[in-house]
Short mmCIF file of C-alpha atoms in Angstrom, two decimals:
data_model
loop_
_atom_site.label_atom_id
_atom_site.label_comp_id
_atom_site.label_asym_id
_atom_site.label_seq_id
_atom_site.Cartn_x
_atom_site.Cartn_y
_atom_site.Cartn_z
CA MET A 79 -3.05 -57.27 -5.91
CA PRO A 80 -6.18 -55.47 -4.57
CA THR A 81 -6.17 -53.58 -7.87
CA LEU A 82 -7.12 -56.87 -9.50
CA THR A 83 -9.20 -58.50 -6.78
CA ASP A 84 -11.33 -55.38 -6.17
CA ASN A 85 -12.13 -55.09 -9.84
CA TRP A 86 -12.77 -58.61 -11.13
CA ASP A 87 -15.90 -57.44 -12.96
CA LEU A 88 -14.06 -54.70 -14.77
CA PHE A 89 -11.19 -56.97 -15.84
CA LEU A 90 -13.54 -59.78 -16.83
CA GLU A 91 -15.83 -57.62 -18.96
CA ALA A 92 -12.87 -55.89 -20.58
CA PHE A 93 -11.05 -59.09 -21.50
CA VAL A 94 -14.23 -60.76 -22.76
CA ASN A 95 -14.68 -57.79 -25.09
CA THR A 96 -11.03 -58.00 -26.14
CA ILE A 97 -11.42 -61.69 -27.00
CA LEU A 98 -14.67 -61.00 -28.86
CA LEU A 99 -13.04 -58.25 -30.94
CA PHE A 100 -10.02 -60.45 -31.60
CA VAL A 101 -11.90 -63.60 -32.65
CA VAL A 102 -14.50 -61.92 -34.86
CA SER A 103 -12.09 -59.44 -36.49
CA GLY A 104 -9.50 -62.20 -36.88
CA LEU A 105 -11.95 -64.42 -38.75
CA PHE A 106 -13.08 -61.62 -41.04
CA ALA A 107 -9.50 -60.50 -41.63
CA LEU A 108 -8.41 -64.03 -42.60
CA ILE A 109 -11.32 -64.46 -45.01
CA VAL A 110 -11.11 -61.00 -46.59
CA GLY A 111 -7.31 -61.09 -46.61
CA THR A 112 -7.18 -64.44 -48.39
CA LEU A 113 -9.70 -63.22 -50.94
CA LEU A 114 -7.63 -60.08 -51.52
CA GLY A 115 -4.52 -62.25 -51.86
CA ALA A 116 -6.29 -64.22 -54.58
CA PHE A 117 -7.26 -60.91 -56.24
CA ARG A 118 -3.64 -59.82 -56.29
CA VAL A 119 -2.55 -62.85 -58.32
CA ALA A 120 -5.74 -63.05 -60.40
CA PRO A 121 -5.57 -63.00 -64.22
CA VAL A 122 -8.13 -60.13 -64.30
CA PRO A 123 -6.31 -56.75 -64.15
CA ALA A 124 -9.23 -54.96 -62.45
CA LEU A 125 -9.09 -57.41 -59.52
CA ARG A 126 -5.32 -57.03 -59.25
CA TRP A 127 -5.64 -53.22 -59.17
CA PHE A 128 -8.38 -53.38 -56.58
CA GLY A 129 -6.29 -55.67 -54.37
CA ALA A 130 -3.20 -53.48 -54.69
CA GLY A 131 -5.22 -50.33 -54.04
CA TYR A 132 -6.84 -51.79 -50.95
CA VAL A 133 -3.57 -53.00 -49.48
CA ASN A 134 -1.74 -49.75 -50.13
CA LEU A 135 -4.54 -47.65 -48.70
CA LEU A 136 -5.25 -49.65 -45.54
CA ARG A 137 -1.70 -50.72 -44.80
CA ASN A 138 -0.43 -47.15 -44.97
CA THR A 139 -3.17 -45.61 -42.83
CA PRO A 140 -2.57 -45.58 -39.08
CA LEU A 141 -5.11 -47.79 -37.33
CA THR A 142 -6.33 -44.90 -35.17
CA LEU A 143 -7.24 -43.02 -38.34
CA VAL A 144 -9.04 -46.07 -39.71
CA PHE A 145 -11.00 -46.12 -36.45
CA PHE A 146 -11.78 -42.42 -36.83
CA PHE A 147 -13.05 -42.90 -40.35
CA VAL A 148 -15.25 -45.80 -39.33
CA ALA A 149 -16.54 -44.60 -35.96
CA PHE A 150 -17.05 -40.94 -36.87
CA GLY A 151 -17.22 -41.04 -40.67
CA PHE A 152 -19.84 -43.76 -41.12
CA PRO A 153 -22.49 -41.96 -39.02
CA TYR A 154 -22.04 -38.94 -41.30
CA LEU A 155 -23.01 -41.23 -44.19
CA GLU A 156 -25.95 -42.37 -42.08
CA ILE A 157 -24.41 -45.82 -41.60
CA ASN A 158 -25.06 -46.60 -37.96
CA PHE A 159 -23.89 -49.68 -36.10
CA SER A 160 -22.92 -50.30 -32.52
CA PHE A 161 -19.44 -49.18 -31.60
CA THR A 162 -18.37 -52.80 -31.19
CA THR A 163 -19.38 -53.44 -34.80
CA PHE A 164 -17.52 -50.31 -35.88
CA ALA A 165 -14.44 -51.57 -34.05
CA ILE A 166 -14.71 -54.96 -35.75
CA ILE A 167 -15.02 -53.28 -39.17
CA ALA A 168 -11.98 -51.09 -38.51
CA LEU A 169 -9.83 -53.89 -37.09
CA SER A 170 -10.69 -56.50 -39.70
CA SER A 171 -10.36 -54.22 -42.73
CA TYR A 172 -6.99 -53.00 -41.44
CA THR A 173 -5.68 -56.46 -40.58
CA ALA A 174 -6.98 -57.90 -43.88
CA ALA A 175 -4.40 -55.78 -45.74
CA PHE A 176 -1.59 -57.47 -43.80
CA VAL A 177 -3.10 -60.93 -44.15
CA CYS A 178 -3.35 -60.30 -47.91
CA GLU A 179 0.35 -59.52 -48.17
CA ALA A 180 1.32 -62.55 -46.08
CA VAL A 181 -0.84 -64.80 -48.25
CA ARG A 182 0.64 -63.29 -51.40
CA SER A 183 4.17 -63.90 -50.17
CA GLY A 184 3.11 -67.48 -49.45
CA ILE A 185 1.76 -67.82 -52.96
CA ASN A 186 5.13 -66.61 -54.27
CA THR A 187 6.88 -69.48 -52.50
CA VAL A 188 4.99 -72.00 -54.64
CA PRO A 189 7.02 -72.71 -57.79
CA ALA A 190 5.39 -71.34 -60.95
CA GLY A 191 5.71 -74.78 -62.52
CA GLN A 192 3.01 -76.12 -60.23
CA ALA A 193 0.47 -73.57 -61.43
CA GLU A 194 1.42 -74.33 -65.00
CA ALA A 195 1.05 -78.05 -64.37
CA ALA A 196 -2.34 -77.49 -62.76
CA ARG A 197 -3.48 -75.49 -65.77
CA ALA A 198 -2.15 -78.22 -68.04
CA VAL A 199 -4.30 -80.89 -66.40
CA GLY A 200 -7.31 -78.63 -66.97
CA LEU A 201 -7.91 -76.94 -63.61
CA THR A 202 -9.42 -73.44 -63.72
CA PHE A 203 -7.69 -70.49 -62.03
CA PHE A 204 -9.77 -70.82 -58.87
CA GLN A 205 -9.37 -74.60 -58.74
CA THR A 206 -5.62 -74.14 -59.09
CA LEU A 207 -5.67 -71.68 -56.24
CA ARG A 208 -7.95 -73.78 -54.07
CA PHE A 209 -6.32 -77.20 -54.52
CA VAL A 210 -2.71 -76.50 -55.42
CA ILE A 211 -1.48 -73.05 -54.47
CA LEU A 212 -3.25 -71.91 -51.29
CA PRO A 213 -2.74 -75.12 -49.25
CA GLN A 214 0.99 -74.80 -49.79
CA ALA A 215 0.97 -71.03 -49.42
CA PHE A 216 -0.71 -71.19 -45.99
CA ARG A 217 1.86 -73.69 -44.74
CA ALA A 218 4.64 -71.33 -45.68
CA VAL A 219 3.13 -68.32 -43.92
CA VAL A 220 2.16 -69.70 -40.51
CA PRO A 221 4.74 -67.59 -38.62
CA PRO A 222 3.89 -64.25 -40.29
CA LEU A 223 0.17 -64.94 -40.00
CA ALA A 224 0.57 -65.69 -36.31
CA SER A 225 2.46 -62.42 -35.89
CA ILE A 226 -0.33 -60.55 -37.66
CA LEU A 227 -2.92 -62.15 -35.39
CA ILE A 228 -0.93 -61.32 -32.27
CA ALA A 229 -0.61 -57.74 -33.52
CA LEU A 230 -4.38 -57.72 -34.06
CA LEU A 231 -4.93 -58.87 -30.49
CA LYS A 232 -2.90 -55.96 -29.20
CA ASN A 233 -4.42 -53.52 -31.69
CA THR A 234 -7.84 -54.16 -30.16
CA THR A 235 -6.82 -51.82 -27.33
CA ILE A 236 -7.31 -48.85 -29.66
CA ALA A 237 -11.05 -49.53 -29.54
CA ALA A 238 -11.06 -48.22 -25.96
CA GLY A 239 -10.97 -44.68 -27.32
CA PHE A 240 -14.02 -45.45 -29.43
CA SER A 241 -16.47 -46.55 -26.80
CA VAL A 242 -15.67 -50.26 -26.63
CA ALA A 243 -14.90 -51.30 -23.07
CA GLU A 244 -12.01 -53.67 -23.72
CA ALA A 245 -8.69 -54.25 -22.02
CA GLY A 246 -7.33 -50.90 -23.21
CA SER A 247 -9.95 -49.08 -21.14
CA ILE A 248 -9.06 -50.79 -17.86
CA ARG A 249 -6.36 -48.30 -16.99
CA ALA A 250 -8.62 -45.27 -17.52
CA ASN A 251 -11.33 -46.84 -15.36
CA LEU A 252 -8.92 -47.83 -12.61
CA SER A 253 -7.22 -44.47 -12.42
CA GLU A 254 -10.62 -42.74 -12.04
CA LEU A 255 -11.45 -45.16 -9.26
CA GLY A 256 -8.17 -44.16 -7.66
CA TYR A 257 -6.14 -47.33 -8.11
CA PRO A 258 -2.45 -47.07 -8.99
CA ALA A 259 -2.03 -46.99 -12.76
CA LEU A 260 1.12 -49.11 -12.86
CA ALA A 261 -0.38 -52.01 -10.92
CA GLY A 262 -3.40 -51.92 -13.24
CA LEU A 263 -1.15 -51.96 -16.30
CA ILE A 264 0.83 -54.91 -14.99
CA TRP A 265 -2.37 -56.94 -14.62
CA VAL A 266 -3.42 -55.96 -18.15
CA VAL A 267 -0.04 -57.10 -19.45
CA ILE A 268 -0.41 -60.41 -17.63
CA GLY A 269 -3.89 -60.76 -19.16
CA PHE A 270 -2.45 -60.26 -22.62
CA LEU A 271 0.34 -62.75 -21.96
CA ILE A 272 -2.27 -65.34 -21.02
CA LEU A 273 -4.02 -64.67 -24.33
CA VAL A 274 -0.90 -64.61 -26.49
CA LEU A 275 0.80 -67.73 -25.15
CA PRO A 276 -1.81 -70.17 -26.56
CA LEU A 277 -1.53 -68.35 -29.89
CA SER A 278 2.23 -68.88 -29.96
CA ALA A 279 1.75 -72.50 -28.95
CA ALA A 280 -0.76 -72.99 -31.77
CA GLN A 281 1.72 -71.43 -34.18
CA ARG A 282 4.51 -73.83 -33.16
CA ASN A 283 2.14 -76.76 -33.37
CA LEU A 284 0.90 -75.84 -36.84
CA GLU A 285 4.42 -75.17 -38.06
CA ARG A 286 5.50 -78.63 -36.95
CA ARG A 287 2.52 -80.41 -38.45
CA TRP A 288 2.33 -78.47 -41.68
CA SER A 289 6.00 -78.14 -42.47
CA VAL A 290 6.41 -78.63 -46.20
CA ALA A 291 8.95 -81.19 -47.25
CA ARG A 292 10.92 -79.66 -50.06
CA MET B 28 18.41 -14.10 -60.08
CA LYS B 29 14.74 -13.60 -60.64
CA LEU B 30 13.94 -16.73 -58.66
CA ARG B 31 16.01 -15.65 -55.72
CA LYS B 32 14.28 -12.27 -55.63
CA LEU B 33 10.94 -13.99 -55.66
CA ALA B 34 11.93 -16.25 -52.81
CA VAL B 35 13.12 -13.31 -50.70
CA LEU B 36 9.86 -11.50 -51.41
CA ALA B 37 7.85 -14.56 -50.46
CA ILE B 38 9.73 -15.04 -47.20
CA ALA B 39 9.40 -11.35 -46.32
CA GLY B 40 5.70 -11.53 -47.10
CA ALA B 41 5.23 -14.60 -44.98
CA LEU B 42 7.09 -12.99 -42.08
CA ALA B 43 4.97 -9.84 -42.35
CA LEU B 44 1.80 -11.92 -42.44
CA SER B 45 2.73 -14.02 -39.42
CA ALA B 46 3.66 -10.87 -37.51
CA CYS B 47 0.26 -9.44 -38.34
CA GLY B 48 -1.39 -12.57 -37.05
CA LYS B 49 0.41 -12.35 -33.74
CA GLU B 50 -0.52 -8.73 -33.11
CA GLY B 51 -4.25 -9.35 -33.06
CA ASP B 52 -4.31 -11.74 -30.11
CA SER B 53 -1.83 -10.35 -27.65
CA GLY B 54 -2.24 -12.88 -24.88
CA SER B 55 -5.23 -13.33 -22.62
CA ASP B 56 -7.04 -10.75 -20.59
CA GLU B 57 -6.73 -12.86 -17.46
CA PRO B 58 -5.31 -11.13 -14.41
CA THR B 59 -1.71 -11.76 -13.43
CA SER B 60 -0.53 -11.84 -9.88
CA ALA B 61 2.47 -9.99 -8.47
CA VAL B 62 5.51 -12.25 -8.18
CA GLU B 63 6.66 -12.72 -4.59
CA SER B 64 10.33 -12.70 -3.78
CA ALA B 65 12.36 -14.59 -1.20
CA VAL B 66 9.81 -17.32 -0.65
CA ALA B 67 10.87 -20.20 1.56
CA VAL B 68 9.06 -23.46 2.07
CA SER B 69 11.23 -25.39 4.49
CA GLY B 70 11.06 -29.14 4.41
CA SER B 71 9.47 -29.43 0.98
CA LYS B 72 11.24 -31.74 -1.44
CA THR B 73 9.22 -30.42 -4.36
CA PHE B 74 10.07 -26.80 -3.56
CA ASP B 75 13.75 -27.69 -3.29
CA ALA B 76 13.54 -29.27 -6.73
CA ILE B 77 11.84 -26.13 -8.10
CA LYS B 78 14.57 -23.93 -6.64
CA LYS B 79 17.31 -26.10 -8.08
CA ARG B 80 15.67 -26.05 -11.50
CA GLY B 81 14.86 -22.35 -11.35
CA SER B 82 11.40 -22.89 -12.83
CA VAL B 83 8.06 -24.49 -12.04
CA VAL B 84 6.60 -27.38 -14.03
CA ILE B 85 2.82 -27.53 -13.71
CA GLY B 86 0.60 -30.30 -14.98
CA VAL B 87 -2.58 -29.03 -16.66
CA LYS B 88 -5.28 -29.93 -19.16
CA GLU B 89 -5.07 -28.56 -22.68
CA ASP B 90 -8.44 -29.36 -24.17
CA GLN B 91 -10.93 -27.66 -21.88
CA PRO B 92 -11.97 -24.24 -23.11
CA ASN B 93 -11.99 -21.57 -20.37
CA LEU B 94 -10.52 -24.04 -17.86
CA GLY B 95 -7.28 -25.49 -19.11
CA TYR B 96 -6.85 -24.75 -22.78
CA LYS B 97 -3.88 -24.57 -25.12
CA ASP B 98 -4.44 -22.38 -28.14
CA PRO B 99 -3.05 -24.48 -31.00
CA THR B 100 -2.08 -21.41 -33.04
CA THR B 101 -0.18 -19.49 -30.35
CA ASN B 102 0.66 -22.40 -28.00
CA GLU B 103 -0.54 -20.23 -25.12
CA TYR B 104 -2.42 -21.69 -22.19
CA SER B 105 -5.49 -19.98 -20.79
CA GLY B 106 -8.43 -20.62 -18.50
CA PHE B 107 -9.46 -20.74 -14.86
CA ASP B 108 -7.22 -23.63 -13.82
CA ILE B 109 -4.28 -22.13 -15.71
CA SER B 110 -4.72 -18.80 -13.92
CA ILE B 111 -4.92 -20.53 -10.54
CA ALA B 112 -1.75 -22.47 -11.43
CA LYS B 113 0.02 -19.23 -12.41
CA LEU B 114 -1.18 -17.51 -9.24
CA ILE B 115 0.32 -20.28 -7.11
CA ALA B 116 3.59 -20.08 -9.07
CA ALA B 117 3.74 -16.32 -8.64
CA LYS B 118 3.21 -16.60 -4.89
CA LEU B 119 5.98 -19.19 -4.79
CA GLY B 120 8.24 -16.65 -6.44
CA TYR B 121 8.11 -17.69 -10.07
CA GLY B 122 6.67 -15.40 -12.75
CA ASP B 123 5.01 -16.45 -16.00
CA ASP B 124 8.37 -16.64 -17.78
CA LYS B 125 9.53 -19.30 -15.32
CA VAL B 126 6.47 -21.50 -15.60
CA THR B 127 6.35 -24.54 -17.87
CA PHE B 128 2.99 -26.16 -18.50
CA LYS B 129 2.77 -29.85 -19.22
CA ALA B 130 -0.47 -31.19 -20.63
CA ILE B 131 -1.28 -34.46 -18.87
CA PRO B 132 -4.53 -36.35 -19.46
CA SER B 133 -6.66 -37.48 -16.51
CA ALA B 134 -5.59 -41.11 -16.50
CA ASN B 135 -1.89 -40.24 -16.11
CA ARG B 136 -2.15 -37.61 -13.39
CA GLU B 137 -1.21 -39.63 -10.33
CA GLN B 138 1.71 -41.27 -12.09
CA ALA B 139 3.03 -37.91 -13.32
CA ILE B 140 2.97 -36.52 -9.77
CA ILE B 141 4.51 -39.69 -8.29
CA ASN B 142 7.29 -39.68 -10.91
CA GLY B 143 7.99 -36.01 -10.25
CA ASP B 144 7.28 -35.08 -13.88
CA VAL B 145 5.30 -32.13 -12.56
CA ASP B 146 5.69 -30.09 -9.38
CA TYR B 147 1.96 -29.78 -8.95
CA TYR B 148 -1.17 -30.40 -11.00
CA VAL B 149 -4.06 -28.00 -11.56
CA GLY B 150 -6.69 -29.39 -13.89
CA THR B 151 -10.23 -30.33 -12.81
CA TYR B 152 -8.67 -32.69 -10.29
CA SER B 153 -11.37 -33.97 -7.94
CA ILE B 154 -10.26 -34.61 -4.38
CA THR B 155 -11.06 -38.23 -3.49
CA ASP B 156 -9.96 -40.47 -0.62
CA LYS B 157 -8.70 -43.11 -3.06
CA ARG B 158 -6.45 -40.60 -4.77
CA LYS B 159 -5.20 -39.35 -1.43
CA GLN B 160 -3.56 -42.75 -0.96
CA GLN B 161 -1.21 -41.96 -3.83
CA ILE B 162 -0.86 -38.18 -3.81
CA SER B 163 -2.04 -35.29 -1.70
CA PHE B 164 -4.30 -32.32 -2.38
CA ALA B 165 -4.32 -28.65 -1.50
CA GLY B 166 -7.65 -26.89 -1.70
CA PRO B 167 -10.38 -27.24 -2.81
CA TYR B 168 -10.14 -24.09 -4.90
CA TYR B 169 -13.39 -24.72 -6.75
CA ILE B 170 -16.49 -26.87 -6.37
CA ALA B 171 -18.02 -28.30 -9.50
CA GLY B 172 -20.91 -30.69 -10.00
CA GLN B 173 -21.74 -33.29 -12.62
CA ASP B 174 -24.18 -31.89 -15.14
CA LEU B 175 -25.44 -32.53 -18.67
CA LEU B 176 -24.71 -30.74 -21.92
CA VAL B 177 -27.42 -31.07 -24.56
CA ARG B 178 -28.38 -29.61 -27.92
CA LYS B 179 -29.99 -26.21 -27.58
CA ASP B 180 -33.28 -27.31 -29.15
CA ASP B 181 -33.55 -30.45 -26.99
CA THR B 182 -36.18 -30.00 -24.29
CA SER B 183 -36.57 -33.70 -23.46
CA ILE B 184 -33.56 -33.83 -21.13
CA THR B 185 -33.99 -31.76 -17.97
CA GLY B 186 -31.90 -33.72 -15.53
CA PRO B 187 -30.38 -37.12 -14.83
CA ASP B 188 -33.82 -38.70 -14.33
CA THR B 189 -34.88 -37.93 -17.90
CA LEU B 190 -32.07 -39.96 -19.47
CA LYS B 191 -34.12 -43.10 -20.09
CA GLY B 192 -33.34 -44.44 -23.55
CA LYS B 193 -30.97 -41.54 -24.26
CA THR B 194 -27.34 -41.91 -25.24
CA VAL B 195 -24.95 -40.25 -22.81
CA CYS B 196 -21.31 -39.61 -23.65
CA SER B 197 -18.25 -38.97 -21.53
CA ALA B 198 -14.54 -39.71 -21.44
CA THR B 199 -13.42 -43.35 -21.29
CA GLY B 200 -13.68 -44.67 -17.75
CA SER B 201 -14.43 -41.27 -16.20
CA THR B 202 -16.17 -41.01 -12.83
CA SER B 203 -19.06 -39.29 -14.58
CA ILE B 204 -19.77 -42.16 -16.95
CA GLN B 205 -19.34 -44.70 -14.14
CA ARG B 206 -21.99 -42.85 -12.14
CA ILE B 207 -24.44 -42.87 -15.08
CA LYS B 208 -23.81 -46.61 -15.55
CA ASP B 209 -24.43 -47.31 -11.86
CA GLU B 210 -27.34 -45.01 -11.13
CA HIS B 211 -29.15 -44.67 -14.46
CA LYS B 212 -29.09 -48.14 -15.97
CA ASP B 213 -31.80 -47.29 -18.53
CA ALA B 214 -29.52 -44.81 -20.28
CA LYS B 215 -27.13 -45.89 -23.03
CA THR B 216 -23.52 -44.85 -22.60
CA VAL B 217 -20.78 -44.00 -25.06
CA GLU B 218 -17.16 -43.44 -24.07
CA PHE B 219 -14.66 -41.53 -26.20
CA GLU B 220 -11.08 -40.60 -25.54
CA LYS B 221 -11.84 -36.89 -25.30
CA TYR B 222 -14.77 -34.68 -24.33
CA SER B 223 -14.40 -32.77 -27.59
CA GLN B 224 -15.27 -36.00 -29.48
CA CYS B 225 -18.40 -36.30 -27.33
CA VAL B 226 -19.30 -32.71 -28.17
CA ASP B 227 -18.85 -33.48 -31.89
CA GLY B 228 -21.06 -36.52 -31.43
CA LEU B 229 -23.66 -34.36 -29.69
CA ILE B 230 -23.78 -31.88 -32.55
CA ASN B 231 -24.12 -34.57 -35.25
CA LYS B 232 -26.69 -36.41 -33.11
CA GLN B 233 -24.70 -39.56 -32.40
CA VAL B 234 -25.30 -38.92 -28.72
CA ASP B 235 -28.02 -37.00 -26.87
CA ALA B 236 -26.08 -35.65 -23.93
CA VAL B 237 -22.52 -35.16 -22.74
CA THR B 238 -21.89 -35.49 -19.04
CA THR B 239 -19.04 -34.36 -16.82
CA ASP B 240 -18.40 -31.50 -14.38
CA ASP B 241 -20.43 -28.39 -15.15
CA ALA B 242 -17.28 -26.26 -15.33
CA ILE B 243 -16.07 -28.22 -18.35
CA LEU B 244 -19.50 -28.22 -19.98
CA LYS B 245 -19.94 -24.47 -19.53
CA GLY B 246 -16.73 -23.95 -21.44
CA TYR B 247 -18.08 -25.88 -24.43
CA ALA B 248 -21.50 -24.21 -24.22
CA ALA B 249 -19.76 -20.83 -24.27
CA GLN B 250 -17.88 -21.88 -27.42
CA GLN B 251 -21.05 -22.69 -29.37
CA PRO B 252 -23.89 -20.96 -27.53
CA ASP B 253 -26.30 -21.20 -30.46
CA LYS B 254 -26.00 -25.00 -30.60
CA LEU B 255 -25.43 -26.18 -27.04
CA LYS B 256 -26.70 -25.57 -23.53
CA VAL B 257 -25.99 -26.87 -20.04
CA VAL B 258 -29.01 -28.35 -18.27
CA GLY B 259 -27.96 -26.66 -15.04
CA LYS B 260 -28.96 -29.21 -12.41
CA PRO B 261 -25.71 -30.51 -10.97
CA PHE B 262 -26.14 -33.93 -9.36
CA SER B 263 -22.86 -34.45 -7.58
CA GLU B 264 -20.15 -32.47 -5.87
CA GLU B 265 -16.61 -32.49 -7.16
CA LYS B 266 -14.04 -30.58 -5.15
CA TYR B 267 -11.18 -29.47 -7.35
CA GLY B 268 -7.83 -29.54 -5.61
CA VAL B 269 -4.20 -28.94 -6.49
CA GLY B 270 -2.46 -32.29 -6.85
CA LEU B 271 0.83 -32.50 -4.94
CA ALA B 272 3.37 -35.15 -4.10
CA LYS B 273 2.26 -37.30 -1.19
CA ASP B 274 3.68 -36.41 2.19
CA ASP B 275 4.82 -32.96 1.06
CA SER B 276 2.77 -31.32 3.79
CA ALA B 277 5.01 -28.23 3.82
CA LEU B 278 4.15 -27.34 0.23
CA ARG B 279 0.54 -28.37 0.78
CA GLY B 280 0.27 -25.90 3.66
CA LYS B 281 1.86 -23.17 1.56
CA VAL B 282 -0.47 -23.74 -1.40
CA ASN B 283 -3.46 -23.79 0.95
CA ASP B 284 -2.31 -20.41 2.33
CA ILE B 285 -2.02 -19.05 -1.21
CA ILE B 286 -5.53 -20.20 -2.16
CA GLU B 287 -6.97 -18.82 1.09
CA GLU B 288 -5.32 -15.48 0.57
CA ALA B 289 -6.52 -15.23 -3.04
CA ALA B 290 -10.05 -15.97 -1.90
CA LYS B 291 -9.86 -13.18 0.68
CA ASP B 292 -8.25 -10.41 -1.35
CA GLY B 293 -10.53 -10.83 -4.37
CA GLU B 294 -7.93 -12.29 -6.71
CA TRP B 295 -9.87 -15.56 -6.92
CA LYS B 296 -12.99 -13.68 -8.02
CA SER B 297 -11.21 -11.63 -10.67
CA ILE B 298 -9.75 -14.86 -12.11
CA TYR B 299 -13.20 -16.46 -12.15
CA ASP B 300 -14.82 -13.46 -13.80
CA ALA B 301 -12.17 -13.39 -16.54
CA THR B 302 -12.61 -17.11 -17.38
CA LEU B 303 -15.58 -19.24 -16.33
CA GLY B 304 -17.54 -16.13 -15.39
CA LYS B 305 -17.77 -15.30 -19.10
CA SER B 306 -20.55 -17.89 -19.26
CA GLY B 307 -22.66 -15.50 -17.21
CA THR B 308 -22.38 -17.37 -13.94
CA THR B 309 -21.04 -16.33 -10.56
CA ALA B 310 -19.30 -18.36 -7.90
CA THR B 311 -17.75 -17.99 -4.49
CA PRO B 312 -14.50 -19.59 -3.37
CA PRO B 313 -15.07 -22.76 -1.32
CA ALA B 314 -13.84 -23.32 2.22
CA LEU B 315 -10.43 -24.96 2.47
CA GLU B 316 -9.97 -28.46 3.80
CA ARG B 317 -6.68 -28.68 5.58
CA TYR B 318 -5.69 -32.18 6.54
#
């Protein structure tokens, strides 16, 4: 208990950073991922190839390596941001690959006849996507998307090794201050539980409200 | 037939080549201590475990040149801390062939000792009262001080008071970076997993200074003397001790005796000269703190 009560500041700052990384990267990942998902089903071959290339590259690269490329590679190219920005770039580009695949699987659940019907009434490809396909696709992929977001929340801890003081860095700080590592870890786990539970609740809620009647 | 011959030739060639490679670097030139026989440490749980196992498991660092360093090509450990660890093992009756090194990063040290993963830990382990609540220390066997490593051509940083607006790097959550954050609020801080990443950042100008104990910094400066230098104005005192299981006062007393003896008979100095002394510095063994 003193491990937590002696170090409120440390825990607070760390978890605020964790939430910041999660919310901003999550938003970017959802936007970029949805866009990539649209690319992957687009009628233009170049877009499809770009989407497939992106997903295969990012999804098959360990996140730590993505972090390395961003945090140490960008400065070599004279691209300099704060380390928090670097972390957001790494996390969102990595997570976007997974969001893309979830969205694509959602798109595949929509019967092809609907797209054909939409085309028949004169909608363009993007109108079809926007008004017919994606709304149904998102409903189908609430559980996998929630899993991806929860994974993202936990993945933020990797940023600790790249100069972002988030929850993953608590243990290193505590052990230097001489507090028992296990007690510190338990409090970090409890912190994450508190963050994940509302996410799971939101998932259940959305699933119930958005369930598609088939 | 032809293919098989080729393969045999290739394998033979590879073997010859690897043998050649080994010959060049036949171990380190660090002194080895005579192995004692019939050592008894009565009442020490750790020593009983060592005897039962027939070998010593020592926790060390593997990424600190000249202190605790594992050569990735030969898998051999070398450095000041390593030699001290071997000296203690030898005086406990276990030669180099009965010593297993386990690389354990700073943040996991206490837990490794508590769990009994290692018999003792020698690796830039500062003696602090907080740590004493979880484990115990023999020593100190060396006194280091926090210092700054900068680029050789950088004359703007001459000590901790010249850090205003500069970016200072150290390991995530380390005492060194916490001190900079507390006492030099006008300096920017960067925290990486490893000191070697900080040193990379220093060379490609992502950061302006790397801070930690001077012993560690001297090791890096010695690696790249034309690029890096240590400022040389230590602004703290870190007493390095040997980490031991809490309440094992029998072994603690024994290790203290070993360190004291090595300081007296010159073995400590010959170890220093063969490792950290290569940076051109001298040092004297510190006074023991028995508690």
